[in-house]
Coordinates of C-alpha atoms and ligand atoms in Angstrom, one line a residue:
M1194 CA 0.3 -18.5 -19.8
F1195 CA -0.7 -20.1 -16.5
G1196 CA -3.4 -22.3 -16.4
K1197 CA -4.3 -22.0 -12.6
I1198 CA -3.1 -19.4 -9.9
L1199 CA -3.3 -20.1 -6.3
I1200 CA -4.0 -16.8 -4.3
A1201 CA -2.1 -16.8 -1.2
N1202 CA -4.2 -14.1 0.5
R1203 CA -7.7 -13.1 1.8
G1204 CA -10.3 -10.2 1.6
E1205 CA -10.7 -7.7 -1.1
I1206 CA -7.3 -8.4 -2.6
A1207 CA -7.8 -12.1 -3.0
L1208 CA -11.1 -11.2 -4.8
R1209 CA -9.4 -8.7 -7.1
V1210 CA -6.7 -11.2 -8.0
H1211 CA -9.4 -13.8 -8.7
R1212 CA -11.0 -11.5 -11.1
A1213 CA -8.3 -10.4 -12.9
A1214 CA -7.3 -14.3 -13.4
H1215 CA -10.9 -15.0 -14.7
D1216 CA -10.7 -12.1 -17.0
L1217 CA -7.6 -13.8 -18.5
G1218 CA -9.3 -17.4 -18.5
I1219 CA -7.1 -18.7 -15.7
K1220 CA -8.5 -20.8 -13.0
T1221 CA -7.9 -20.0 -9.3
V1222 CA -7.2 -21.6 -6.1
A1223 CA -8.4 -19.9 -3.0
I1224 CA -6.5 -20.6 0.2
H1225 CA -8.2 -20.0 3.7
S1226 CA -8.1 -20.2 7.3
T1227 CA -10.8 -21.9 9.4
A1228 CA -12.1 -18.2 10.2
D1229 CA -12.5 -17.7 6.4
A1230 CA -14.5 -20.7 5.4
N1231 CA -17.4 -18.6 4.1
A1232 CA -15.4 -15.8 2.7
K1233 CA -16.3 -14.4 -0.8
H1234 CA -13.0 -15.2 -2.3
V1235 CA -13.3 -18.7 -1.2
R1236 CA -16.8 -19.1 -2.7
L1237 CA -15.9 -17.6 -5.9
A1238 CA -12.6 -19.4 -6.7
D1239 CA -12.6 -22.6 -8.7
E1240 CA -11.0 -24.6 -5.8
A1241 CA -10.5 -23.8 -2.1
I1242 CA -8.0 -25.4 0.2
C1243 CA -8.1 -24.6 4.1
I1244 CA -4.6 -24.0 5.2
G1245 CA -4.9 -23.6 9.0
P1246 CA -6.6 -22.2 12.1
P1247 CA -7.3 -18.2 12.4
P1248 CA -4.1 -16.7 13.5
A1249 CA -2.3 -15.6 10.4
R1250 CA 1.1 -17.1 11.6
D1251 CA -0.5 -20.5 11.3
S1252 CA -2.4 -19.9 8.0
Y1253 CA -1.8 -17.2 5.7
L1254 CA 1.8 -17.1 6.7
N1255 CA 2.2 -20.8 7.0
I1256 CA 4.6 -21.5 4.2
P1257 CA 4.7 -25.2 4.1
N1258 CA 0.7 -25.5 4.0
I1259 CA 0.5 -22.9 1.5
I1260 CA 3.1 -24.7 -0.8
A1261 CA 1.3 -28.0 -0.2
A1262 CA -1.9 -26.6 -1.2
A1263 CA -0.2 -25.4 -4.5
E1264 CA 1.1 -29.0 -5.1
I1265 CA -2.3 -30.6 -4.3
S1266 CA -4.1 -28.3 -6.7
S1267 CA -1.6 -28.5 -9.3
A1268 CA -1.4 -24.7 -9.4
D1269 CA 1.3 -23.3 -11.8
A1270 CA 1.7 -19.9 -10.0
I1271 CA 1.1 -18.2 -6.8
H1272 CA -0.1 -14.4 -6.4
P1273 CA 0.9 -13.1 -3.0
G1274 CA -1.6 -9.9 -3.1
Y1275 CA -0.1 -7.5 -0.8
G1276 CA 0.7 -7.9 3.0
F1277 CA 1.4 -11.5 4.6
L1278 CA 4.0 -13.1 2.4
S1279 CA 4.1 -10.6 -0.5
E1280 CA 7.4 -9.2 0.6
N1281 CA 9.0 -12.3 2.0
A1282 CA 12.0 -13.0 -0.2
R1283 CA 12.6 -16.4 1.1
F1284 CA 8.9 -17.5 0.3
A1285 CA 9.5 -16.3 -3.1
E1286 CA 12.5 -18.5 -3.4
I1287 CA 10.8 -21.3 -1.8
V1288 CA 8.0 -21.0 -4.6
A1289 CA 10.5 -21.1 -7.2
E1290 CA 12.4 -23.9 -5.8
H1291 CA 9.2 -25.9 -6.3
R1292 CA 8.9 -24.9 -9.8
I1293 CA 5.8 -22.9 -9.1
G1294 CA 5.5 -19.6 -11.0
W1295 CA 6.0 -16.5 -8.5
I1296 CA 3.9 -13.6 -9.6
G1297 CA 6.2 -10.9 -8.0
P1298 CA 9.9 -9.5 -8.3
E1299 CA 13.1 -11.4 -8.2
P1300 CA 13.6 -12.6 -4.6
A1301 CA 17.0 -10.7 -4.6
H1302 CA 15.2 -7.4 -5.4
I1303 CA 12.4 -8.3 -2.6
R1304 CA 15.1 -8.7 -0.1
T1305 CA 17.3 -5.4 -1.0
M1306 CA 14.1 -3.2 -1.0
G1307 CA 12.8 -4.9 2.2
D1308 CA 15.9 -3.6 4.3
K1309 CA 15.5 0.1 4.1
V1310 CA 19.1 0.8 4.6
E1311 CA 19.9 -1.4 1.6
A1312 CA 17.0 0.1 -0.3
K1313 CA 18.4 3.6 0.3
R1314 CA 21.7 2.7 -0.9
T1315 CA 20.3 1.1 -4.1
A1316 CA 18.0 4.1 -4.8
A1317 CA 21.2 6.3 -4.4
R1318 CA 23.2 4.1 -6.8
L1319 CA 20.2 4.5 -9.2
G1320 CA 20.0 8.2 -9.0
L1321 CA 17.0 8.7 -6.8
P1322 CA 17.1 11.8 -4.5
L1323 CA 17.3 10.6 -0.8
V1324 CA 16.2 12.1 2.5
P1325 CA 19.4 13.4 4.1
G1326 CA 20.3 10.8 6.8
S1327 CA 22.7 8.2 7.8
D1328 CA 24.7 6.4 5.4
G1329 CA 23.8 3.0 6.7
P1330 CA 22.8 1.5 10.0
I1331 CA 23.6 3.4 13.3
T1332 CA 25.8 1.4 15.6
S1333 CA 26.3 3.7 18.5
L1334 CA 24.8 6.7 20.2
E1335 CA 28.1 8.8 19.3
E1336 CA 27.4 8.0 15.7
A1337 CA 23.7 8.9 15.9
R1338 CA 24.7 12.3 17.5
A1339 CA 27.1 13.1 14.7
V1340 CA 24.7 12.2 12.0
A1341 CA 21.8 14.4 13.8
D1342 CA 24.4 17.2 14.3
T1343 CA 25.2 17.3 10.7
I1344 CA 21.8 17.2 9.2
G1345 CA 20.0 19.1 12.0
Y1346 CA 17.3 18.5 14.2
P1347 CA 14.5 17.4 14.2
V1348 CA 15.4 13.9 13.1
L1349 CA 13.7 10.5 12.7
V1350 CA 15.0 7.2 14.0
K1351 CA 13.5 4.4 11.8
A1352 CA 13.8 0.6 11.7
A1353 CA 15.5 -0.9 8.7
A1354 CA 13.1 -3.8 8.8
G1355 CA 10.3 -1.2 9.3
G1356 CA 6.8 -1.3 7.9
G1357 CA 3.3 -0.1 8.6
G1358 CA 4.5 3.0 10.3
R1359 CA 6.1 0.9 13.2
G1360 CA 9.8 1.6 14.6
M1361 CA 9.6 5.4 14.0
K1362 CA 10.6 7.9 16.5
V1363 CA 10.7 11.7 16.0
V1364 CA 13.4 13.2 17.8
P1365 CA 13.0 17.0 18.5
T1366 CA 16.2 17.8 20.0
A1367 CA 19.5 16.4 21.0
A1368 CA 18.4 15.7 24.6
D1369 CA 15.8 13.5 23.3
L1370 CA 18.2 11.3 21.1
E1371 CA 19.3 8.6 23.6
T1372 CA 15.7 7.7 24.7
A1373 CA 14.3 7.7 21.0
L1374 CA 17.1 5.5 19.7
G1375 CA 16.5 2.9 22.6
A1376 CA 12.8 3.1 22.1
A1377 CA 12.9 2.7 18.3
R1378 CA 15.4 -0.3 18.8
S1379 CA 13.1 -2.2 21.1
E1380 CA 10.0 -1.5 19.0
A1381 CA 11.8 -2.8 15.9
K1382 CA 13.2 -5.9 17.8
A1383 CA 9.7 -6.7 19.1
A1384 CA 7.9 -5.9 15.6
F1385 CA 10.4 -7.2 13.2
G1386 CA 13.0 -9.3 15.1
D1387 CA 15.6 -7.0 14.1
D1388 CA 16.8 -4.0 15.9
T1389 CA 18.8 -2.3 13.1
V1390 CA 18.0 1.3 12.8
Y1391 CA 19.0 4.4 10.8
I1392 CA 18.5 8.1 11.0
E1393 CA 16.8 10.5 8.5
K1394 CA 16.1 14.2 8.5
Y1395 CA 12.4 14.7 9.8
L1396 CA 10.7 16.8 7.1
G1397 CA 8.3 19.2 8.6
N1398 CA 5.4 19.3 6.2
P1399 CA 5.9 17.2 3.3
R1400 CA 3.4 15.3 1.0
H1401 CA 3.6 11.5 0.5
I1402 CA 3.8 10.9 -3.4
E1403 CA 4.6 7.6 -5.0
F1404 CA 5.2 6.4 -8.5
Q1405 CA 3.8 3.3 -9.9
I1406 CA 6.2 1.5 -11.8
F1407 CA 6.3 -1.8 -13.9
G1408 CA 9.2 -3.6 -15.1
D1409 CA 9.6 -6.7 -17.4
G1410 CA 12.7 -8.0 -16.0
Q1411 CA 14.4 -7.8 -19.2
G1412 CA 15.6 -4.2 -18.9
H1413 CA 12.4 -2.3 -19.9
A1414 CA 10.3 -0.4 -17.5
I1415 CA 7.5 2.1 -17.4
H1416 CA 5.8 4.4 -15.0
L1417 CA 2.2 4.9 -14.5
G1418 CA 2.3 8.2 -12.7
E1419 CA 1.8 9.0 -9.1
R1420 CA -0.7 8.7 -6.2
D1421 CA -0.8 11.3 -3.5
C1422 CA -1.2 9.4 -0.2
S1423 CA -0.6 12.1 2.3
L1424 CA -3.9 11.8 4.0
Q1425 CA -2.5 9.6 6.7
R1426 CA -3.3 8.6 10.3
R1427 CA -0.5 7.2 12.3
H1428 CA 1.5 6.7 9.0
Q1429 CA -1.1 4.7 7.6
K1430 CA -2.9 5.9 4.4
V1431 CA -6.4 6.7 4.7
L1432 CA -7.4 8.4 1.2
E1433 CA -5.4 8.3 -1.9
E1434 CA -5.7 10.0 -5.3
S1435 CA -4.2 10.3 -8.9
P1436 CA -2.8 12.5 -10.0
S1437 CA -1.4 14.5 -6.9
P1438 CA -3.2 17.9 -6.9
A1439 CA 0.4 19.5 -6.0
L1440 CA 2.5 18.2 -9.1
S1441 CA 2.6 19.8 -12.7
Q1442 CA 2.8 17.6 -15.8
A1443 CA 6.5 18.6 -16.2
E1444 CA 7.1 17.5 -12.6
R1445 CA 5.3 14.1 -13.1
N1446 CA 7.1 13.4 -16.4
R1447 CA 10.4 14.2 -15.0
M1448 CA 10.1 12.1 -11.7
G1449 CA 8.3 9.3 -13.5
E1450 CA 11.2 9.1 -16.0
I1451 CA 13.6 9.0 -13.2
C1452 CA 12.0 6.1 -11.6
A1453 CA 11.3 4.1 -14.9
N1454 CA 14.9 4.4 -15.8
A1455 CA 16.1 3.3 -12.5
M1456 CA 13.9 0.3 -12.4
A1457 CA 15.0 -0.5 -16.0
E1458 CA 18.6 -0.5 -14.8
L1459 CA 17.8 -2.8 -12.0
R1460 CA 16.1 -4.9 -14.5
Y1461 CA 13.1 -5.0 -12.1
R1462 CA 10.3 -7.4 -12.8
G1463 CA 6.6 -6.8 -12.0
A1464 CA 4.8 -4.1 -10.2
G1465 CA 6.5 -1.7 -7.8
T1466 CA 6.0 1.6 -5.9
I1467 CA 8.6 4.0 -5.2
E1468 CA 7.8 6.2 -2.3
F1469 CA 8.9 9.9 -1.8
L1470 CA 8.3 12.8 0.5
W1471 CA 7.7 15.8 -1.5
E1472 CA 8.5 19.1 0.0
D1473 CA 9.1 22.6 -1.7
G1474 CA 9.3 21.0 -5.1
Q1475 CA 11.8 18.4 -3.9
F1476 CA 11.3 14.6 -3.9
Y1477 CA 13.0 12.3 -1.3
F1478 CA 13.0 8.6 -1.6
I1479 CA 11.9 6.9 1.5
E1480 CA 11.2 3.4 0.5
M1481 CA 10.3 0.9 -2.4
N1482 CA 7.4 -1.5 -2.1
T1483 CA 7.9 -4.8 -4.2
R1484 CA 4.3 -5.7 -4.6
L1485 CA 0.8 -4.5 -5.6
Q1486 CA -0.3 -1.7 -3.5
V1487 CA -3.7 -1.2 -1.6
E1488 CA -4.1 2.0 -3.5
H1489 CA -3.4 0.5 -7.0
P1490 CA -6.9 1.1 -8.1
V1491 CA -6.7 4.8 -8.4
T1492 CA -3.9 4.3 -11.0
E1493 CA -6.0 1.9 -12.9
M1494 CA -8.9 4.3 -13.0
V1495 CA -6.6 7.0 -14.7
T1496 CA -4.7 4.9 -17.1
G1497 CA -7.2 2.2 -17.8
L1498 CA -4.6 -0.5 -17.2
D1499 CA -5.3 -3.7 -15.2
L1500 CA -2.3 -4.0 -13.0
V1501 CA -2.9 -7.4 -11.7
R1502 CA -3.3 -8.5 -15.4
E1503 CA 0.2 -7.0 -16.0
Q1504 CA 1.7 -8.8 -13.1
I1505 CA 0.5 -12.0 -14.4
R1506 CA 1.8 -11.5 -17.9
V1507 CA 5.1 -10.4 -16.8
A1508 CA 5.4 -13.3 -14.3
A1509 CA 4.5 -15.5 -17.4
G1510 CA 7.4 -14.2 -19.2
L1511 CA 5.3 -12.0 -21.7
P1512 CA 6.3 -8.4 -22.4
L1513 CA 4.3 -5.4 -20.7
S1514 CA 1.1 -4.9 -22.8
V1515 CA 2.1 -1.1 -23.2
A1516 CA 5.1 1.0 -23.8
Q1517 CA 5.6 4.2 -22.0
A1518 CA 4.3 6.3 -25.2
D1519 CA 1.1 4.4 -25.1
V1520 CA 0.4 5.4 -21.3
R1521 CA -2.7 7.9 -21.3
F1522 CA -3.5 9.8 -17.8
R1523 CA -7.0 10.6 -18.1
G1524 CA -9.0 12.5 -15.4
A1525 CA -8.7 12.0 -11.9
A1526 CA -9.4 9.3 -9.4
I1527 CA -9.7 9.1 -5.4
E1528 CA -9.9 6.0 -3.2
C1529 CA -11.3 5.7 0.4
R1530 CA -10.2 3.1 2.6
I1531 CA -13.2 2.0 4.6
N1532 CA -12.3 0.3 7.7
A1533 CA -14.4 -1.6 10.1
E1534 CA -13.6 0.7 13.0
D1535 CA -15.2 3.2 15.3
P1536 CA -14.9 6.5 13.1
E1537 CA -14.0 8.5 16.2
T1538 CA -11.7 6.3 18.1
F1539 CA -10.4 4.0 15.4
T1540 CA -11.2 0.9 17.7
P1541 CA -11.6 -2.3 15.4
A1542 CA -15.2 -3.1 15.1
P1543 CA -15.5 -6.7 13.6
G1544 CA -19.0 -8.4 13.6
L1545 CA -22.0 -9.5 11.5
V1546 CA -22.7 -7.2 8.4
S1547 CA -26.4 -7.3 8.8
D1548 CA -27.2 -5.1 5.6
Y1549 CA -25.0 -4.3 2.6
H1550 CA -25.5 -2.2 -0.2
A1551 CA -22.5 -0.8 -2.3
P1552 CA -22.7 2.2 -4.7
G1553 CA -22.9 2.2 -8.2
G1554 CA -23.1 4.2 -11.4
L1555 CA -20.6 5.4 -14.0
A1556 CA -17.0 5.5 -12.7
V1557 CA -17.8 4.0 -9.2
R1558 CA -15.8 1.0 -8.3
V1559 CA -16.1 -1.0 -5.0
D1560 CA -13.4 -3.4 -4.3
S1561 CA -14.7 -5.3 -1.1
A1562 CA -15.4 -9.1 -0.1
L1563 CA -18.3 -8.1 2.0
Y1564 CA -21.9 -9.4 1.5
N1565 CA -25.1 -9.4 3.4
G1566 CA -24.9 -11.7 6.3
Y1567 CA -21.0 -12.0 6.3
R1568 CA -19.2 -12.0 9.7
I1569 CA -16.0 -9.9 9.7
P1570 CA -13.6 -12.0 11.6
P1571 CA -11.4 -10.2 14.3
Y1572 CA -8.1 -11.6 13.4
Y1573 CA -7.0 -9.7 10.4
D1574 CA -6.9 -6.2 9.1
S1575 CA -9.6 -3.9 9.5
L1576 CA -9.8 -2.8 5.8
I1577 CA -13.2 -4.0 4.7
A1578 CA -13.8 -2.0 1.5
K1579 CA -12.2 0.5 -1.0
L1580 CA -14.5 2.8 -2.6
I1581 CA -12.8 4.3 -5.8
V1582 CA -14.3 6.9 -8.1
W1583 CA -13.1 8.5 -11.3
G1584 CA -14.0 12.0 -12.8
D1585 CA -12.8 13.9 -15.9
T1586 CA -11.8 16.4 -13.4
R1587 CA -10.7 16.2 -9.5
G1588 CA -14.0 18.3 -8.9
E1589 CA -16.2 15.8 -10.6
A1590 CA -14.5 12.9 -9.0
I1591 CA -15.1 14.5 -5.5
A1592 CA -18.9 15.1 -6.3
R1593 CA -19.2 11.6 -7.4
L1594 CA -17.3 10.2 -4.3
R1595 CA -19.8 12.4 -2.1
R1596 CA -22.7 10.7 -3.7
A1597 CA -21.3 7.1 -3.6
L1598 CA -20.7 7.6 0.1
S1599 CA -24.2 8.6 0.7
E1600 CA -25.3 5.4 -1.0
F1601 CA -23.0 3.1 0.7
V1602 CA -24.7 0.9 3.4
I1603 CA -22.9 -1.4 5.7
G1604 CA -25.2 -2.3 8.4
G1605 CA -24.4 -3.9 11.8
V1606 CA -20.7 -2.7 12.2
K1607 CA -19.1 0.6 12.8
T1608 CA -17.1 1.8 9.6
T1609 CA -15.1 5.0 8.6
I1610 CA -17.5 6.0 6.1
P1611 CA -18.8 8.8 8.3
L1612 CA -15.1 10.2 8.4
H1613 CA -14.9 10.1 4.7
Q1614 CA -18.0 12.0 4.4
R1615 CA -16.8 14.8 6.6
L1616 CA -13.3 14.7 4.9
V1617 CA -14.8 15.4 1.4
D1618 CA -16.5 18.6 2.6
E1619 CA -13.2 20.2 4.1
P1620 CA -12.1 23.3 2.3
D1621 CA -8.5 22.2 2.4
F1622 CA -9.3 18.8 0.8
L1623 CA -11.4 20.4 -1.8
A1624 CA -8.4 22.8 -2.4
G1625 CA -5.9 19.6 -2.5
D1626 CA -4.1 21.7 0.1
Y1627 CA -2.9 19.2 2.5
S1628 CA 0.4 17.3 3.8
I1629 CA 1.1 14.2 5.9
K1630 CA 0.3 16.2 9.0
W1631 CA -3.0 17.5 7.9
L1632 CA -5.5 14.7 8.8
E1633 CA -4.2 14.0 12.4
Q1634 CA -4.4 17.9 13.1
W1635 CA -7.9 18.0 11.5
L1636 CA -8.9 15.0 13.8
A1637 CA -7.3 16.6 16.9
G1638 CA -9.0 20.0 16.1
R1639 CA -12.5 18.2 15.7
A1640 CA -12.0 16.2 19.0
E1641 CA -11.2 19.5 20.8
S1642 CA -14.3 21.3 19.5
D1643 CA -16.5 18.4 20.4
E1644 CA -14.9 18.8 24.0
G1645 CA -16.1 22.4 23.8
T1646 CA -19.4 21.7 22.7
A1647 CA -19.8 19.1 25.5
G1648 CA -18.5 21.4 28.1
Ligands
LIG2597 P1 6.6 2.4 6.7 O1 7.3 1.4 5.7 O2 6.6 2.0 8.0 O3 5.2 2.6 6.1 P2 7.8 4.8 5.5 O4 9.2 4.8 5.4 O5 7.0 4.3 4.1 O6 7.3 3.6 6.6 O7 7.0 6.0 6.2 C1 5.7 6.0 6.4 C2 5.3 7.4 6.6 O8 6.1 8.0 7.6 C3 5.3 8.4 5.5 O9 4.3 8.4 4.6 C4 5.5 9.6 6.1 O10 4.2 10.0 6.7 C5 6.3 9.4 7.4 N1 7.7 9.6 7.1 C6 8.5 8.6 6.9 N2 9.9 9.2 6.8 C7 10.0 10.4 7.2 C8 10.7 11.5 7.4 N3 11.9 11.5 7.0 N4 10.1 12.9 7.6 C9 8.8 12.9 7.9 N5 8.0 12.2 7.7 C10 8.3 10.7 7.4

């Protein structure tokens, strides 16, 4: 087992990894930018090293400085968290070249799944059902027309290097294709430095359902059930739950088994998430994330497993601590992503946290790096806390969520807590009756009725 892990991240996820490491008796090294000198993960880690100025490209994405920090501190492994360098195959290779343990999948698997066109090809080969679309990148307008005519409008133009919902354009009719293709290409080029795009059928009203998988790299893999992440704004997840209110036990078992078998065949190592859209009882693969997800705690709450601990074990060459037959799914868990944003306009609202009180009680978990007097820096993601609750039933989880949200105090900055408070009282949410379109339609409806009241 490793003796010391360097955590190449910040915020709540750095803290999450630190806690799992300490539970295993492993020492931790925090890295931080100058803007994060007072961060909680820096204070709690056994050692801390400043790796650069505030902009992420100079600090949390600065590979030479991070490797130097690992060497100086004699860390024997690096955990990348999510975001930043977690899906950078070259970084994973460099870590290995320096004989430092990499707590993540094989670089080759990161590379394949990071290219969505390659990922779809691989998924097809492994027997996963795909969204109908182009068989590879689109190289000309003629080719785009031919593909779109075959699958039928509306279609979606997507960036092969895409992420975070960027580089995606909906094409309602043939007349819109040329403009959308150009717009998707330039957005992809600007955001990812790669203008490769492909085309997919645009599904009208699907749910986003993803499966958590785990492989040992030796040809064994298990699944830990699914998460329903349909509540999204601008293709970004807002609230996630497990199990999905839409799936039957039979569907869960069937799809979970298909995913686990695919990962066993790939000899995948570590944690991964296979994302699907789900419509009319059919699953359609959209992408695979080769890292820990933001929403992994809901899976931990229903399975009782520590996913970071499993990641560390597998990276150290140990087997998974459970076999599929040992995995028990119990109750229901829900996570709210709480952002430092205006809950109406979603404008980022960093600043001084003048008052902080986290909710507590049975089956309430808060993953956050906030504390009283902490100043949220303006340079990074606006996620400041994740509130996760568990209940024996979904109803019990929702009641607990409502209570926990009412206890949560984050003073001095605007947060999305009020949004979640309204959401948990919505009849459609209570009924579990929502698709990926629901949240935006609900927000638009509320904006309209506010205008009505004002007028
Ligand atoms: P990213 O990597 O940018 O997050 P994804 O491929 O994971 O992109 O898609 C993000 C979200 O975009 C999905 O959860 C879904 O809401 C929407 N989406 C993606 N593909 C389709 C599609 N073919 N039809 C309808 N919506 C889609």
